[in-house]
Amino acid sequence: MKTEVKRWLETGIVDVFLGYKRMMNHPLPYCFVKADLEAVDDLITGPARYSLEKIATHIASVRPDLKIGMLARDCNQRALNVLFIWNQLSPDQVKTVNVNCCPSNLKQHGDCSYLEPEKAGTYKQRVGLGKALDPQAVEEFSPQERLSRWMYEFQKCIKCYGCRNICPVCFCKACSLENKELIGTGALPPEAPIFHLVRAVHMAGRCIDCGLCEDACPVDIPLRSLYRKVNEIVVAVFDYETGSRPDQSPFSVLGDTVALEPKPI
């Protein structure tokens, strides 16, 4: 892999390569360039997960002429598909090196820290919702208990914006989560559940289920379960699976008219 990345940089196949380098004993995102090829010897893979494609969109917004290489797991590839569809990146602009991220027991999958989520503690099991719950599991609770459990989770929010900032497919120039008409300022926690429901609406047809929002959340809100539910609705209504196909999102107003037709509920 390192030899290939060096070749890409040397021959101009890519101008920069986004990967990981261990610094101060931490695997951190790093931008490898031709001017410092020796640094590629320190390129690593492993359990660390960052939104490299989000970094790529920032680079492309400033230097749209640059060709970008990057390490890519399955979730990175899904995110890239979404970014291509929404014209945030061009497929001709990005070249990837695939990294093993397979959930099969026949393959090592230590490269993905999210395949085996932590088990919820006993109190959270009684009053809240554990991570990585399927929407069907959440819906086994009565409507009143679901509301109570979600409100328990939402009321822990400190409005740090970590979920938005780490999300590879959050790219709006003006974020509705900072709109004073929607989200009140000067108070913590933010009004529950408005903050998280506003973001959930924006994740419909866009969330690629990478789980980085949950990893970033300092108060352990099961955001993945919430976004999986809104994506389930998108699948049921539009037959659209986010990131798995090159089809334009049913919520996109960019480019050609969307050909997807709503399905009867």
Coordinates of C-alpha atoms in Angstrom, one line a residue:
M1 CA 0.0 0.0 0.0
K2 CA 2.8 2.4 0.9
T3 CA 4.6 1.7 -2.4
E4 CA 1.4 2.4 -4.3
V5 CA 0.7 5.7 -2.5
K6 CA 4.2 6.8 -3.2
R7 CA 3.8 6.0 -6.8
W8 CA 0.6 7.9 -7.0
L9 CA 2.2 11.0 -5.5
E10 CA 5.4 10.7 -7.5
T11 CA 3.6 10.3 -10.9
G12 CA 0.9 12.9 -10.2
I13 CA -2.0 10.5 -10.1
V14 CA -2.9 12.3 -6.9
D15 CA -1.6 15.6 -5.5
V16 CA -2.4 14.8 -1.8
F17 CA -3.2 11.5 0.0
L18 CA -5.4 11.5 3.1
G19 CA -4.6 8.7 5.6
Y20 CA -3.4 8.2 9.1
K21 CA 0.0 8.8 10.8
R22 CA 0.9 8.1 14.4
M23 CA 1.8 11.3 16.2
M24 CA 2.5 11.5 19.9
N25 CA 1.3 7.9 20.0
H26 CA -2.1 8.7 18.5
P27 CA -3.2 7.7 15.0
L28 CA -4.4 11.0 13.5
P29 CA -5.4 12.2 10.0
Y30 CA -2.5 13.2 7.9
C31 CA -2.1 14.8 4.4
F32 CA 0.8 13.1 2.6
V33 CA 2.4 15.0 -0.3
K34 CA 5.0 14.5 -3.0
A35 CA 7.4 17.0 -1.3
D36 CA 7.7 14.6 1.7
L37 CA 7.5 11.1 0.3
E38 CA 9.4 9.7 3.2
A39 CA 6.4 10.5 5.5
V40 CA 4.5 7.8 3.6
D41 CA 6.6 5.2 5.4
D42 CA 4.6 6.2 8.5
L43 CA 1.2 5.7 6.8
I44 CA -0.9 3.4 9.0
T45 CA -4.3 1.7 9.1
G46 CA -6.1 0.5 12.2
P47 CA -9.1 1.1 14.4
A48 CA -8.9 4.9 14.3
R49 CA -11.8 6.4 12.3
Y50 CA -12.0 10.0 11.1
S51 CA -14.1 11.6 8.4
L52 CA -11.3 11.8 5.8
E53 CA -13.9 12.5 3.1
K54 CA -15.0 15.6 5.0
I55 CA -11.4 16.8 4.9
A56 CA -11.4 16.1 1.2
T57 CA -14.5 18.3 0.7
H58 CA -12.8 21.2 2.6
I59 CA -9.7 20.8 0.4
A60 CA -11.7 20.7 -2.8
S61 CA -13.7 23.8 -1.8
V62 CA -10.4 25.7 -1.7
R63 CA -8.4 23.9 -4.4
P64 CA -10.9 22.3 -6.8
D65 CA -8.0 21.5 -9.1
L66 CA -6.2 19.1 -6.7
K67 CA -6.5 15.3 -7.2
I68 CA -7.1 13.7 -3.8
G69 CA -6.2 10.2 -2.7
M70 CA -7.5 8.7 0.5
L71 CA -7.9 5.5 2.6
A72 CA -11.5 4.3 2.4
R73 CA -13.5 1.8 4.4
D74 CA -17.0 0.8 3.3
C75 CA -18.6 3.7 5.1
N76 CA -16.1 6.1 3.5
Q77 CA -17.1 4.8 0.1
R78 CA -20.8 5.3 0.9
A79 CA -20.1 8.8 2.1
L80 CA -18.2 9.5 -1.1
N81 CA -21.1 8.3 -3.2
V82 CA -23.4 10.8 -1.3
L83 CA -20.9 13.6 -1.8
F84 CA -20.6 12.9 -5.5
I85 CA -24.4 12.9 -5.8
W86 CA -24.6 16.3 -4.1
N87 CA -21.8 17.8 -6.2
Q88 CA -19.5 18.3 -3.2
L89 CA -16.8 16.1 -4.8
S90 CA -16.2 14.8 -8.3
P91 CA -15.6 11.0 -8.9
D92 CA -12.7 12.1 -11.2
Q93 CA -11.1 14.0 -8.4
V94 CA -10.9 11.3 -5.8
K95 CA -8.9 8.0 -5.9
T96 CA -9.2 5.5 -3.0
V97 CA -7.2 2.7 -1.4
N98 CA -9.7 0.3 0.1
V99 CA -9.2 -0.8 3.7
N100 CA -10.6 -4.0 5.2
C101 CA -13.8 -3.3 7.1
C102 CA -15.6 -6.6 6.8
P103 CA -18.0 -7.8 9.5
S104 CA -17.6 -11.5 8.6
N105 CA -16.0 -13.7 11.3
L106 CA -14.0 -15.2 8.5
K107 CA -12.0 -12.0 8.2
Q108 CA -10.2 -9.8 10.7
H109 CA -12.1 -6.6 11.1
G110 CA -10.1 -4.7 13.7
D111 CA -9.9 -1.9 11.3
C112 CA -13.5 -0.8 12.2
S113 CA -14.1 0.1 15.8
Y114 CA -17.8 0.4 15.3
L115 CA -18.7 -3.2 14.3
E116 CA -18.9 -4.3 17.9
P117 CA -20.5 -1.4 19.9
E118 CA -20.2 -1.2 23.7
K119 CA -23.1 -2.7 25.7
A120 CA -25.3 -0.2 27.5
G121 CA -25.1 0.0 31.3
T122 CA -27.9 -1.2 33.5
Y123 CA -29.4 2.2 34.2
K124 CA -29.4 3.2 30.5
Q125 CA -31.1 -0.1 29.7
R126 CA -33.8 0.8 32.2
V127 CA -34.5 4.4 31.2
G128 CA -32.7 5.1 27.9
L129 CA -31.7 3.5 24.6
G130 CA -28.5 1.6 24.0
K131 CA -26.2 2.1 21.0
A132 CA -26.8 0.4 17.6
L133 CA -30.4 -0.6 18.4
D134 CA -32.4 -1.5 15.3
P135 CA -35.4 0.8 14.9
Q136 CA -37.6 -2.3 15.2
A137 CA -36.1 -3.0 18.7
V138 CA -36.9 0.6 19.7
E139 CA -40.5 0.3 18.4
E140 CA -41.1 -2.7 20.7
F141 CA -41.6 -0.2 23.5
S142 CA -45.0 1.5 23.8
P143 CA -45.3 5.0 22.3
Q144 CA -45.2 6.6 25.7
E145 CA -42.1 4.7 26.8
R146 CA -40.3 5.4 23.5
L147 CA -41.0 9.1 24.1
S148 CA -39.7 8.9 27.7
R149 CA -36.6 7.0 26.6
W150 CA -35.7 9.4 23.7
M151 CA -36.3 12.4 25.9
Y152 CA -33.9 11.0 28.5
E153 CA -31.3 10.7 25.8
F154 CA -32.0 14.1 24.2
Q155 CA -31.9 16.0 27.5
K156 CA -28.3 14.9 28.0
C157 CA -27.2 17.0 25.0
I158 CA -24.8 19.8 25.6
K159 CA -25.1 21.2 22.1
C160 CA -21.4 20.7 21.3
Y161 CA -22.2 20.2 17.6
G162 CA -19.8 17.2 17.6
C163 CA -22.3 15.1 15.7
R164 CA -22.6 17.7 13.0
N165 CA -18.9 18.6 12.8
I166 CA -17.7 15.0 12.4
C167 CA -20.5 14.0 10.0
P168 CA -19.0 13.3 6.5
V169 CA -22.2 14.3 4.7
C170 CA -22.9 17.5 6.6
F171 CA -21.8 20.2 4.1
C172 CA -24.4 23.0 4.2
K173 CA -22.9 26.5 4.2
A174 CA -25.6 27.8 6.5
C175 CA -26.6 25.3 9.2
S176 CA -30.2 25.3 10.4
L177 CA -28.9 24.1 13.8
E178 CA -27.5 27.6 14.2
N179 CA -30.7 29.3 13.1
K180 CA -32.1 31.3 16.1
E181 CA -35.6 30.8 14.8
L182 CA -35.3 27.1 15.1
I183 CA -32.8 26.5 17.9
G184 CA -32.8 28.9 20.9
T185 CA -29.4 30.2 22.1
G186 CA -28.0 30.8 25.5
A187 CA -29.5 27.8 27.2
L188 CA -28.3 24.2 27.9
P189 CA -29.5 21.6 27.2
P190 CA -31.0 22.8 23.9
E191 CA -34.8 22.5 23.7
A192 CA -35.6 18.8 23.5
P193 CA -36.3 17.3 21.1
I194 CA -36.2 20.1 18.5
F195 CA -32.4 20.2 18.1
H196 CA -32.0 16.5 17.3
L197 CA -35.2 16.2 15.3
V198 CA -34.1 19.1 13.0
R199 CA -30.8 17.2 12.4
A200 CA -32.6 13.9 11.9
V201 CA -34.7 15.5 9.1
H202 CA -31.5 16.6 7.4
M203 CA -30.0 13.1 7.7
A204 CA -32.9 11.5 5.9
G205 CA -31.6 10.2 2.6
R206 CA -28.1 11.4 3.5
C207 CA -26.9 9.4 6.6
I208 CA -24.5 6.6 5.5
D209 CA -24.6 4.8 9.0
C210 CA -20.9 5.2 9.8
G211 CA -21.6 5.8 13.5
L212 CA -19.0 8.6 13.8
C213 CA -21.7 10.9 15.4
E214 CA -22.1 8.4 18.2
D215 CA -18.3 8.1 18.6
A216 CA -18.1 11.9 18.9
C217 CA -21.0 12.4 21.2
P218 CA -19.7 13.0 24.7
V219 CA -23.0 12.1 26.4
D220 CA -23.6 8.8 24.6
I221 CA -26.8 9.6 22.7
P222 CA -27.8 6.7 20.3
L223 CA -27.9 8.9 17.2
R224 CA -27.3 6.1 14.8
S225 CA -30.6 4.5 15.8
L226 CA -32.4 7.8 15.2
Y227 CA -30.9 8.3 11.7
R228 CA -31.5 4.6 10.8
K229 CA -35.2 5.2 11.5
V230 CA -35.4 8.2 9.2
N231 CA -33.5 6.3 6.5
E232 CA -35.9 3.4 6.8
I233 CA -38.7 5.8 6.0
V234 CA -36.8 7.0 2.9
V235 CA -36.3 3.3 1.8
A236 CA -40.0 2.6 2.3
V237 CA -41.3 5.7 0.5
F238 CA -38.7 6.1 -2.2
D239 CA -36.9 2.8 -2.4
Y240 CA -33.7 4.8 -2.0
E241 CA -30.7 3.3 0.0
T242 CA -28.3 6.1 0.9
G243 CA -24.8 5.7 -0.5
S244 CA -25.3 2.3 -2.0
R245 CA -26.3 3.6 -5.5
P246 CA -25.3 6.4 -7.8
D247 CA -28.9 7.6 -8.0
Q248 CA -29.6 11.2 -7.0
S249 CA -31.2 11.7 -3.6
P250 CA -35.0 12.2 -3.6
F251 CA -34.3 15.3 -1.6
S252 CA -31.8 16.9 -3.9
V253 CA -32.7 19.9 -6.0
L254 CA -29.3 19.8 -7.8
G255 CA -28.8 18.7 -11.4
D256 CA -31.4 16.7 -13.3
T257 CA -34.9 16.0 -12.1
V258 CA -35.1 13.1 -9.7
A259 CA -36.6 10.1 -11.3
L260 CA -37.6 8.3 -8.1
E261 CA -41.3 7.9 -7.5
P262 CA -42.9 7.8 -4.0
K263 CA -44.3 4.5 -3.1
P264 CA -47.7 4.0 -1.3
I265 CA -47.3 3.6 2.4

